[in-house]
Short mmCIF file of N, CA, C and O in Angstrom, two decimals:
data_model
loop_
_atom_site.label_atom_id
_atom_site.label_comp_id
_atom_site.label_asym_id
_atom_site.label_seq_id
_atom_site.Cartn_x
_atom_site.Cartn_y
_atom_site.Cartn_z
N MET A 1 1.81 -19.43 7.32
CA MET A 1 2.58 -20.57 6.30
C MET A 1 3.99 -20.08 7.70
O MET A 1 4.61 -19.20 7.34
N ASP A 2 4.56 -21.57 7.99
CA ASP A 2 5.79 -21.37 8.64
C ASP A 2 6.84 -21.08 7.78
O ASP A 2 8.02 -20.22 8.17
N CYS A 3 7.09 -21.31 6.10
CA CYS A 3 8.22 -20.56 5.58
C CYS A 3 8.22 -19.73 5.50
O CYS A 3 9.34 -18.61 5.07
N PHE A 4 7.02 -18.60 5.50
CA PHE A 4 7.40 -17.23 5.53
C PHE A 4 8.10 -16.44 6.76
O PHE A 4 8.76 -15.66 7.13
N LYS A 5 8.06 -17.38 8.09
CA LYS A 5 9.29 -16.98 9.03
C LYS A 5 10.42 -16.49 8.82
O LYS A 5 11.20 -16.16 9.56
N HIS A 6 10.96 -17.32 7.85
CA HIS A 6 12.08 -17.25 7.20
C HIS A 6 13.03 -16.23 6.63
O HIS A 6 13.80 -16.30 6.22
N LEU A 7 11.81 -15.42 5.98
CA LEU A 7 11.73 -14.42 5.30
C LEU A 7 12.47 -12.99 5.95
O LEU A 7 12.17 -13.04 6.93
N LYS A 8 13.50 -12.15 5.39
CA LYS A 8 13.46 -11.11 5.92
C LYS A 8 12.50 -10.32 5.96
O LYS A 8 12.66 -9.33 7.17
N ASN A 9 11.75 -9.84 5.30
CA ASN A 9 10.98 -8.96 5.43
C ASN A 9 9.67 -9.32 5.16
O ASN A 9 9.31 -10.72 5.20
N GLU A 10 8.36 -8.63 5.74
CA GLU A 10 7.10 -9.15 6.04
C GLU A 10 6.17 -8.66 4.99
O GLU A 10 5.32 -9.57 4.34
N ALA A 11 6.27 -7.64 4.48
CA ALA A 11 5.46 -6.91 3.62
C ALA A 11 6.83 -6.41 2.19
O ALA A 11 7.60 -5.87 2.84
N SER A 12 6.01 -6.57 0.99
CA SER A 12 6.69 -5.64 -0.10
C SER A 12 5.79 -4.51 -0.43
O SER A 12 4.17 -4.89 -0.84
N VAL A 13 5.98 -3.63 -0.14
CA VAL A 13 5.35 -2.52 -1.33
C VAL A 13 5.62 -2.14 -2.85
O VAL A 13 6.71 -1.81 -2.99
N ILE A 14 4.78 -2.42 -3.19
CA ILE A 14 4.93 -2.07 -4.48
C ILE A 14 4.37 -0.87 -5.17
O ILE A 14 3.56 -0.37 -5.13
N VAL A 15 5.29 0.10 -6.02
CA VAL A 15 4.72 1.30 -6.89
C VAL A 15 4.99 1.37 -8.04
O VAL A 15 6.50 0.67 -8.65
N ILE A 16 4.48 1.37 -9.17
CA ILE A 16 4.55 1.56 -10.21
C ILE A 16 4.53 2.92 -10.79
O ILE A 16 3.32 3.40 -10.53
N ASP A 17 5.40 3.35 -11.81
CA ASP A 17 5.35 4.41 -12.55
C ASP A 17 5.29 4.19 -13.74
O ASP A 17 6.07 3.46 -14.47
N PHE A 18 4.50 5.23 -14.46
CA PHE A 18 5.10 5.72 -15.88
C PHE A 18 5.08 7.16 -16.19
O PHE A 18 4.44 8.01 -16.47
N TYR A 19 6.43 7.70 -16.40
CA TYR A 19 7.00 8.74 -16.66
C TYR A 19 6.55 9.70 -15.83
O TYR A 19 5.91 10.72 -16.19
N ARG A 20 6.46 9.40 -14.39
CA ARG A 20 5.64 10.90 -13.71
C ARG A 20 6.45 10.96 -12.13
O ARG A 20 6.47 10.35 -10.89
N PRO A 21 7.92 11.48 -12.78
CA PRO A 21 9.06 11.54 -11.57
C PRO A 21 8.75 12.41 -10.29
O PRO A 21 9.34 11.63 -8.98
N ALA A 22 7.82 13.55 -10.42
CA ALA A 22 7.91 14.20 -9.36
C ALA A 22 7.02 13.36 -8.78
O ALA A 22 7.24 13.44 -6.88
N GLU A 23 5.99 13.22 -8.80
CA GLU A 23 4.72 12.15 -7.99
C GLU A 23 5.37 10.64 -7.61
O GLU A 23 5.13 10.62 -6.27
N THR A 24 5.96 10.00 -8.30
CA THR A 24 6.51 8.82 -7.80
C THR A 24 7.76 9.27 -6.47
O THR A 24 7.48 8.49 -5.41
N LYS A 25 8.35 10.16 -6.80
CA LYS A 25 9.51 10.92 -6.03
C LYS A 25 8.70 10.97 -4.69
O LYS A 25 8.90 10.21 -3.54
N TYR A 26 7.75 11.57 -4.94
CA TYR A 26 7.00 12.15 -3.43
C TYR A 26 6.14 10.54 -2.61
O TYR A 26 6.49 10.76 -1.40
N CYS A 27 5.45 9.88 -3.15
CA CYS A 27 5.26 8.59 -3.48
C CYS A 27 6.07 7.77 -2.33
O CYS A 27 5.74 7.21 -1.17
N LEU A 28 7.85 7.88 -3.11
CA LEU A 28 8.30 6.87 -2.47
C LEU A 28 8.64 7.43 -0.94
O LEU A 28 9.04 6.63 -0.09
N GLN A 29 9.00 8.64 -0.94
CA GLN A 29 9.71 9.27 0.01
C GLN A 29 8.55 9.42 1.27
O GLN A 29 8.91 9.02 2.37
N SER A 30 7.48 9.67 0.84
CA SER A 30 6.42 9.02 2.20
C SER A 30 6.08 7.88 2.69
O SER A 30 6.42 7.51 3.89
N ILE A 31 6.58 6.82 2.10
CA ILE A 31 6.93 5.18 2.24
C ILE A 31 7.90 5.53 3.16
O ILE A 31 7.76 4.70 4.65
N LYS A 32 8.94 5.45 2.53
CA LYS A 32 10.10 5.90 3.52
C LYS A 32 9.71 6.48 5.04
O LYS A 32 10.21 6.02 6.42
N ASP A 33 9.49 7.61 4.41
CA ASP A 33 8.91 8.52 6.27
C ASP A 33 7.74 8.28 7.09
O ASP A 33 8.10 8.07 8.48
N ASN A 34 6.90 7.36 6.34
CA ASN A 34 5.93 7.22 7.06
C ASN A 34 5.54 5.24 7.25
O ASN A 34 4.68 5.08 8.55
N PHE A 35 6.13 4.54 7.21
CA PHE A 35 6.14 3.13 7.49
C PHE A 35 7.09 3.08 8.69
O PHE A 35 8.30 2.75 8.23
N LYS A 36 6.26 2.26 9.59
CA LYS A 36 7.63 2.73 10.84
C LYS A 36 7.54 1.51 11.19
O LYS A 36 7.99 0.86 12.46
N PHE A 37 6.97 0.60 10.87
CA PHE A 37 7.11 -0.92 10.98
C PHE A 37 8.23 -1.88 10.62
O PHE A 37 8.85 -0.93 9.26
N ALA A 38 9.06 -2.78 11.06
CA ALA A 38 10.65 -2.84 10.47
C ALA A 38 10.63 -3.44 9.46
O ALA A 38 11.72 -3.24 8.31
N ASN A 39 9.94 -4.36 9.09
CA ASN A 39 10.17 -5.29 8.32
C ASN A 39 9.94 -5.62 6.76
O ASN A 39 8.77 -6.07 6.67
N TYR A 40 10.09 -4.33 5.88
CA TYR A 40 9.19 -4.32 4.57
C TYR A 40 10.64 -3.75 3.66
O TYR A 40 11.40 -3.07 4.01
N GLU A 41 10.13 -3.94 1.96
CA GLU A 41 10.81 -3.52 1.23
C GLU A 41 9.87 -2.96 0.30
O GLU A 41 9.03 -2.86 -0.06
N VAL A 42 10.16 -2.20 -0.64
CA VAL A 42 9.73 -1.32 -1.39
C VAL A 42 10.18 -1.82 -2.70
O VAL A 42 11.77 -1.72 -3.35
N ILE A 43 9.45 -2.10 -3.82
CA ILE A 43 9.69 -2.63 -5.26
C ILE A 43 9.03 -1.62 -5.95
O ILE A 43 7.77 -1.20 -5.93
N TYR A 44 10.14 -1.01 -6.67
CA TYR A 44 9.34 -0.05 -7.45
C TYR A 44 9.74 -0.31 -9.47
O TYR A 44 10.96 -0.80 -9.43
N VAL A 45 8.54 0.02 -9.85
CA VAL A 45 8.24 -0.59 -11.34
C VAL A 45 8.76 0.68 -12.25
O VAL A 45 7.75 1.41 -12.26
N CYS A 46 9.22 0.89 -12.93
CA CYS A 46 9.39 2.27 -14.21
C CYS A 46 9.15 1.57 -15.32
O CYS A 46 10.15 1.03 -16.14
N ASN A 47 7.90 1.98 -16.09
CA ASN A 47 7.63 1.42 -17.22
C ASN A 47 7.80 2.22 -17.87
O ASN A 47 8.15 3.73 -17.99
N GLU A 48 8.51 1.84 -19.08
CA GLU A 48 9.42 2.63 -19.98
C GLU A 48 10.46 3.64 -19.40
O GLU A 48 10.64 4.77 -19.22
N ALA A 49 11.47 2.88 -18.65
CA ALA A 49 12.40 3.60 -18.15
C ALA A 49 13.17 4.22 -19.48
O ALA A 49 14.12 3.31 -19.92
N VAL A 50 13.33 5.61 -19.77
CA VAL A 50 13.91 6.42 -20.69
C VAL A 50 15.05 7.16 -20.35
O VAL A 50 15.54 7.88 -21.03
N ASN A 51 15.01 7.31 -19.25
CA ASN A 51 16.05 8.53 -18.46
C ASN A 51 16.15 7.70 -16.91
O ASN A 51 15.78 6.38 -16.99
N ASP A 52 17.09 8.70 -16.26
CA ASP A 52 17.88 8.32 -15.21
C ASP A 52 16.99 8.60 -14.22
O ASP A 52 17.41 8.33 -12.72
N TYR A 53 15.94 8.97 -13.92
CA TYR A 53 15.40 9.67 -12.46
C TYR A 53 15.25 8.29 -11.60
O TYR A 53 15.25 8.23 -10.42
N SER A 54 14.53 7.17 -12.39
CA SER A 54 14.37 5.91 -11.55
C SER A 54 15.48 5.62 -10.84
O SER A 54 15.57 5.42 -9.67
N TYR A 55 16.91 5.49 -11.56
CA TYR A 55 17.95 4.92 -10.73
C TYR A 55 18.15 6.03 -9.74
O TYR A 55 18.56 5.32 -8.92
N GLU A 56 17.96 7.09 -10.13
CA GLU A 56 18.23 7.77 -8.47
C GLU A 56 17.62 7.52 -7.58
O GLU A 56 18.17 7.86 -6.11
N PHE A 57 16.27 7.47 -7.80
CA PHE A 57 15.29 6.67 -6.60
C PHE A 57 15.92 5.90 -5.50
O PHE A 57 15.97 5.65 -4.40
N TYR A 58 16.40 4.69 -6.72
CA TYR A 58 17.28 3.50 -5.75
C TYR A 58 18.51 3.80 -5.36
O TYR A 58 18.56 3.39 -4.08
N LYS A 59 19.45 4.93 -5.79
CA LYS A 59 20.59 5.36 -4.82
C LYS A 59 20.11 6.04 -4.06
O LYS A 59 20.88 5.92 -2.85
N ALA A 60 18.95 6.77 -4.07
CA ALA A 60 18.82 7.97 -2.60
C ALA A 60 18.19 6.45 -1.57
O ALA A 60 17.52 7.08 -0.35
N ASP A 61 17.70 5.28 -2.20
CA ASP A 61 17.30 4.35 -1.04
C ASP A 61 15.78 4.67 -0.80
O ASP A 61 15.23 4.34 0.55
N LEU A 62 15.47 4.95 -1.92
CA LEU A 62 13.63 5.18 -1.65
C LEU A 62 13.40 3.70 -1.82
O LEU A 62 12.13 3.41 -1.92
N CYS A 63 13.67 2.76 -2.50
CA CYS A 63 13.41 1.62 -2.77
C CYS A 63 14.38 0.11 -2.84
O CYS A 63 15.87 1.02 -2.87
N GLN A 64 14.24 -0.58 -2.61
CA GLN A 64 15.27 -1.73 -2.57
C GLN A 64 15.30 -2.62 -3.71
O GLN A 64 16.29 -3.07 -3.85
N LYS A 65 14.07 -2.48 -4.57
CA LYS A 65 14.36 -3.41 -5.97
C LYS A 65 13.80 -2.35 -6.61
O LYS A 65 12.61 -1.78 -6.80
N LEU A 66 14.53 -2.10 -8.09
CA LEU A 66 14.07 -1.50 -9.04
C LEU A 66 14.35 -2.62 -10.11
O LEU A 66 14.44 -3.18 -10.75
N ILE A 67 12.81 -2.41 -10.65
CA ILE A 67 12.76 -3.01 -11.94
C ILE A 67 12.27 -2.08 -13.45
O ILE A 67 11.40 -1.15 -13.03
N LEU A 68 13.26 -2.32 -14.29
CA LEU A 68 12.81 -1.29 -15.10
C LEU A 68 12.55 -1.73 -16.65
O LEU A 68 12.66 -3.20 -16.84
N SER A 69 11.48 -1.69 -17.62
CA SER A 69 11.00 -2.00 -18.40
C SER A 69 11.28 -1.02 -19.53
O SER A 69 10.91 -0.08 -19.45
N LYS A 70 11.56 -1.53 -20.77
CA LYS A 70 11.93 -0.58 -21.64
C LYS A 70 10.60 -0.09 -22.42
O LYS A 70 10.36 0.87 -23.24
N LYS A 71 9.47 -0.65 -22.64
CA LYS A 71 8.51 -0.54 -22.80
C LYS A 71 7.19 -0.31 -21.70
O LYS A 71 7.39 -0.52 -20.72
N ASN A 72 5.85 0.63 -22.11
CA ASN A 72 5.15 0.72 -20.85
C ASN A 72 4.13 -0.70 -21.09
O ASN A 72 3.38 -1.38 -22.03
N GLU A 73 4.26 -1.78 -19.99
CA GLU A 73 3.49 -2.38 -19.91
C GLU A 73 1.91 -2.73 -19.64
O GLU A 73 1.55 -3.60 -19.64
N GLY A 74 1.82 -1.16 -19.04
CA GLY A 74 0.62 -1.37 -18.08
C GLY A 74 0.72 -1.62 -16.86
O GLY A 74 1.32 -2.82 -16.63
N LEU A 75 -0.48 -1.44 -16.17
CA LEU A 75 -0.47 -1.41 -14.97
C LEU A 75 -0.62 -2.73 -14.06
O LEU A 75 0.37 -3.44 -13.47
N ALA A 76 -1.45 -3.40 -15.13
CA ALA A 76 -1.43 -4.68 -14.52
C ALA A 76 -0.33 -6.17 -14.75
O ALA A 76 0.07 -6.50 -13.98
N PHE A 77 -0.07 -5.61 -16.16
CA PHE A 77 1.44 -6.48 -16.29
C PHE A 77 2.65 -6.15 -15.33
O PHE A 77 3.62 -7.09 -14.82
N ALA A 78 2.58 -4.85 -14.94
CA ALA A 78 4.06 -4.27 -14.49
C ALA A 78 3.59 -5.02 -12.81
O ALA A 78 4.63 -5.26 -12.00
N LEU A 79 2.35 -4.88 -12.53
CA LEU A 79 2.08 -5.24 -11.13
C LEU A 79 2.50 -6.68 -11.30
O LEU A 79 3.16 -7.13 -9.85
N ILE A 80 1.98 -7.64 -12.00
CA ILE A 80 2.42 -9.27 -12.03
C ILE A 80 4.03 -9.58 -11.82
O ILE A 80 4.31 -10.38 -10.78
N ARG A 81 4.67 -8.49 -12.60
CA ARG A 81 5.62 -8.63 -12.50
C ARG A 81 6.53 -8.32 -11.35
O ARG A 81 7.45 -9.18 -10.64
N ALA A 82 6.34 -7.55 -10.67
CA ALA A 82 6.87 -6.68 -9.42
C ALA A 82 6.31 -8.15 -8.43
O ALA A 82 6.90 -8.32 -7.56
N ILE A 83 5.28 -8.50 -8.52
CA ILE A 83 4.40 -9.65 -7.33
C ILE A 83 5.60 -10.70 -7.60
O ILE A 83 6.14 -11.65 -6.68
N GLU A 84 6.34 -10.93 -8.90
CA GLU A 84 7.04 -11.83 -9.05
C GLU A 84 8.37 -11.80 -8.31
O GLU A 84 9.15 -12.69 -7.98
N TYR A 85 8.60 -10.59 -7.89
CA TYR A 85 9.89 -10.52 -7.35
C TYR A 85 9.87 -10.01 -5.60
O TYR A 85 10.70 -10.34 -5.15
N CYS A 86 8.59 -10.15 -5.62
CA CYS A 86 8.28 -10.28 -3.89
C CYS A 86 8.92 -11.72 -3.33
O CYS A 86 8.91 -12.56 -3.87
N GLU A 87 9.49 -11.30 -1.93
CA GLU A 87 9.98 -12.35 -1.00
C GLU A 87 9.17 -12.33 -0.01
O GLU A 87 9.98 -12.39 1.11
N THR A 88 8.25 -11.80 -0.10
CA THR A 88 6.99 -11.23 1.34
C THR A 88 5.84 -12.50 1.44
O THR A 88 5.62 -12.74 0.32
N GLU A 89 5.11 -12.75 2.55
CA GLU A 89 4.17 -13.09 2.69
C GLU A 89 2.82 -12.19 2.42
O GLU A 89 1.49 -12.33 1.66
N TYR A 90 3.25 -10.70 2.33
CA TYR A 90 2.61 -9.68 2.50
C TYR A 90 2.66 -8.85 1.22
O TYR A 90 3.79 -8.22 1.15
N VAL A 91 1.60 -8.02 0.39
CA VAL A 91 1.99 -7.07 -0.85
C VAL A 91 0.93 -5.98 -0.43
O VAL A 91 -0.17 -6.48 -0.04
N ILE A 92 1.59 -4.49 -0.24
CA ILE A 92 1.11 -3.29 -0.10
C ILE A 92 1.43 -2.78 -1.68
O ILE A 92 2.27 -2.77 -1.94
N PHE A 93 -0.07 -2.32 -2.13
CA PHE A 93 -0.04 -1.96 -3.58
C PHE A 93 0.07 0.00 -3.25
O PHE A 93 -1.14 -0.06 -2.84
N CYS A 94 0.65 0.71 -3.83
CA CYS A 94 0.39 1.99 -3.54
C CYS A 94 0.75 2.58 -4.90
O CYS A 94 1.75 2.63 -5.81
N CYS A 95 -0.41 3.49 -5.03
CA CYS A 95 -0.53 4.13 -6.78
C CYS A 95 0.66 5.33 -6.55
O CYS A 95 0.74 5.81 -5.51
N ASN A 96 1.45 5.57 -7.76
CA ASN A 96 2.48 6.44 -7.53
C ASN A 96 2.19 7.82 -7.83
O ASN A 96 2.73 8.85 -7.09
N ASP A 97 0.80 7.89 -7.96
CA ASP A 97 0.48 9.28 -7.80
C ASP A 97 -0.29 9.53 -6.33
O ASP A 97 -0.90 10.83 -6.05
N ASN A 98 -0.41 8.99 -5.11
CA ASN A 98 -0.34 8.72 -3.69
C ASN A 98 0.54 9.29 -3.11
O ASN A 98 1.78 8.72 -3.13
N ALA A 99 0.01 8.87 -2.02
CA ALA A 99 0.83 9.27 -0.61
C ALA A 99 0.77 8.93 0.71
O ALA A 99 -0.58 8.98 0.79
N ILE A 100 1.57 8.08 1.41
CA ILE A 100 1.34 8.01 3.05
C ILE A 100 0.98 9.24 3.62
O ILE A 100 2.29 9.79 4.00
N ILE A 101 0.08 9.51 4.30
CA ILE A 101 0.11 11.03 5.10
C ILE A 101 0.46 10.90 6.30
O ILE A 101 0.38 12.11 7.34
N ARG A 102 0.51 9.72 7.20
CA ARG A 102 0.66 9.37 8.47
C ARG A 102 1.50 8.55 8.67
O ARG A 102 1.34 7.46 8.18
N PRO A 103 1.97 8.28 10.10
CA PRO A 103 2.49 7.41 10.24
C PRO A 103 1.97 5.99 10.45
O PRO A 103 0.81 5.47 10.92
N ILE A 104 2.49 4.87 9.96
CA ILE A 104 2.04 3.41 10.09
C ILE A 104 2.74 2.51 10.80
O ILE A 104 4.26 2.22 10.34
N GLY A 105 1.99 2.21 12.05
CA GLY A 105 3.17 1.42 13.02
C GLY A 105 3.14 0.14 13.02
O GLY A 105 2.28 -0.67 12.41
N GLN A 106 4.10 -0.75 13.65
CA GLN A 106 4.13 -2.44 13.71
C GLN A 106 2.33 -2.80 13.86
O GLN A 106 1.80 -3.68 13.54
N GLU A 107 1.98 -1.91 14.91
CA GLU A 107 0.56 -2.57 15.66
C GLU A 107 -0.58 -2.77 14.47
O GLU A 107 -1.26 -3.14 14.70
N GLU A 108 -0.40 -1.06 13.80
CA GLU A 108 -1.63 -1.20 12.77
C GLU A 108 -1.18 -2.12 11.78
O GLU A 108 -2.17 -2.84 11.37
N PHE A 109 -0.15 -2.37 11.43
CA PHE A 109 0.56 -3.49 10.54
C PHE A 109 -0.10 -5.02 10.85
O PHE A 109 -0.69 -5.29 9.89
N ASP A 110 0.07 -4.88 12.18
CA ASP A 110 -0.57 -6.08 12.40
C ASP A 110 -1.82 -6.02 12.19
O ASP A 110 -2.44 -7.75 12.05
N ARG A 111 -2.61 -5.13 12.88
CA ARG A 111 -3.97 -5.21 12.79
C ARG A 111 -4.33 -5.84 10.85
O ARG A 111 -5.31 -6.44 10.76
N MET A 112 -3.62 -4.87 10.05
CA MET A 112 -4.20 -4.98 8.51
C MET A 112 -3.68 -6.80 8.30
O MET A 112 -4.81 -7.27 7.53
N LYS A 113 -2.78 -7.41 8.53
CA LYS A 113 -2.31 -8.74 8.16
C LYS A 113 -3.81 -9.50 8.92
O LYS A 113 -4.08 -10.78 8.30
N LYS A 114 -4.35 -9.04 10.10
CA LYS A 114 -5.03 -10.34 10.62
C LYS A 114 -6.49 -10.00 9.63
O LYS A 114 -7.31 -10.92 9.92
N ALA A 115 -6.56 -8.39 9.12
CA ALA A 115 -7.89 -8.49 8.40
C ALA A 115 -8.10 -9.37 7.04
O ALA A 115 -7.63 -10.11 6.88
#
């Protein structure tokens, strides 16, 4: 759609956490280190955000959007909430206990978009 050409980013990467700070930090850092295409944002949802570690990830520029929930809404509702904050044509969901282990460049991202 032509309207998406006016957006700053092409893809939103969504990471959802429920009190797994070490795994989530590793996941977020792996995205920052290995996504080599230019125009993406990371949206991080912290379910039952009862401490400050999620804000530390935001301050460290591991995510561009931080969504805090006072209760655990579960994966599905947190994903729906995050998608509502996407300002991109494409969404990539990455489980917080996973990591990107190799570089993903613009050419590979373009192939993903065509698929």
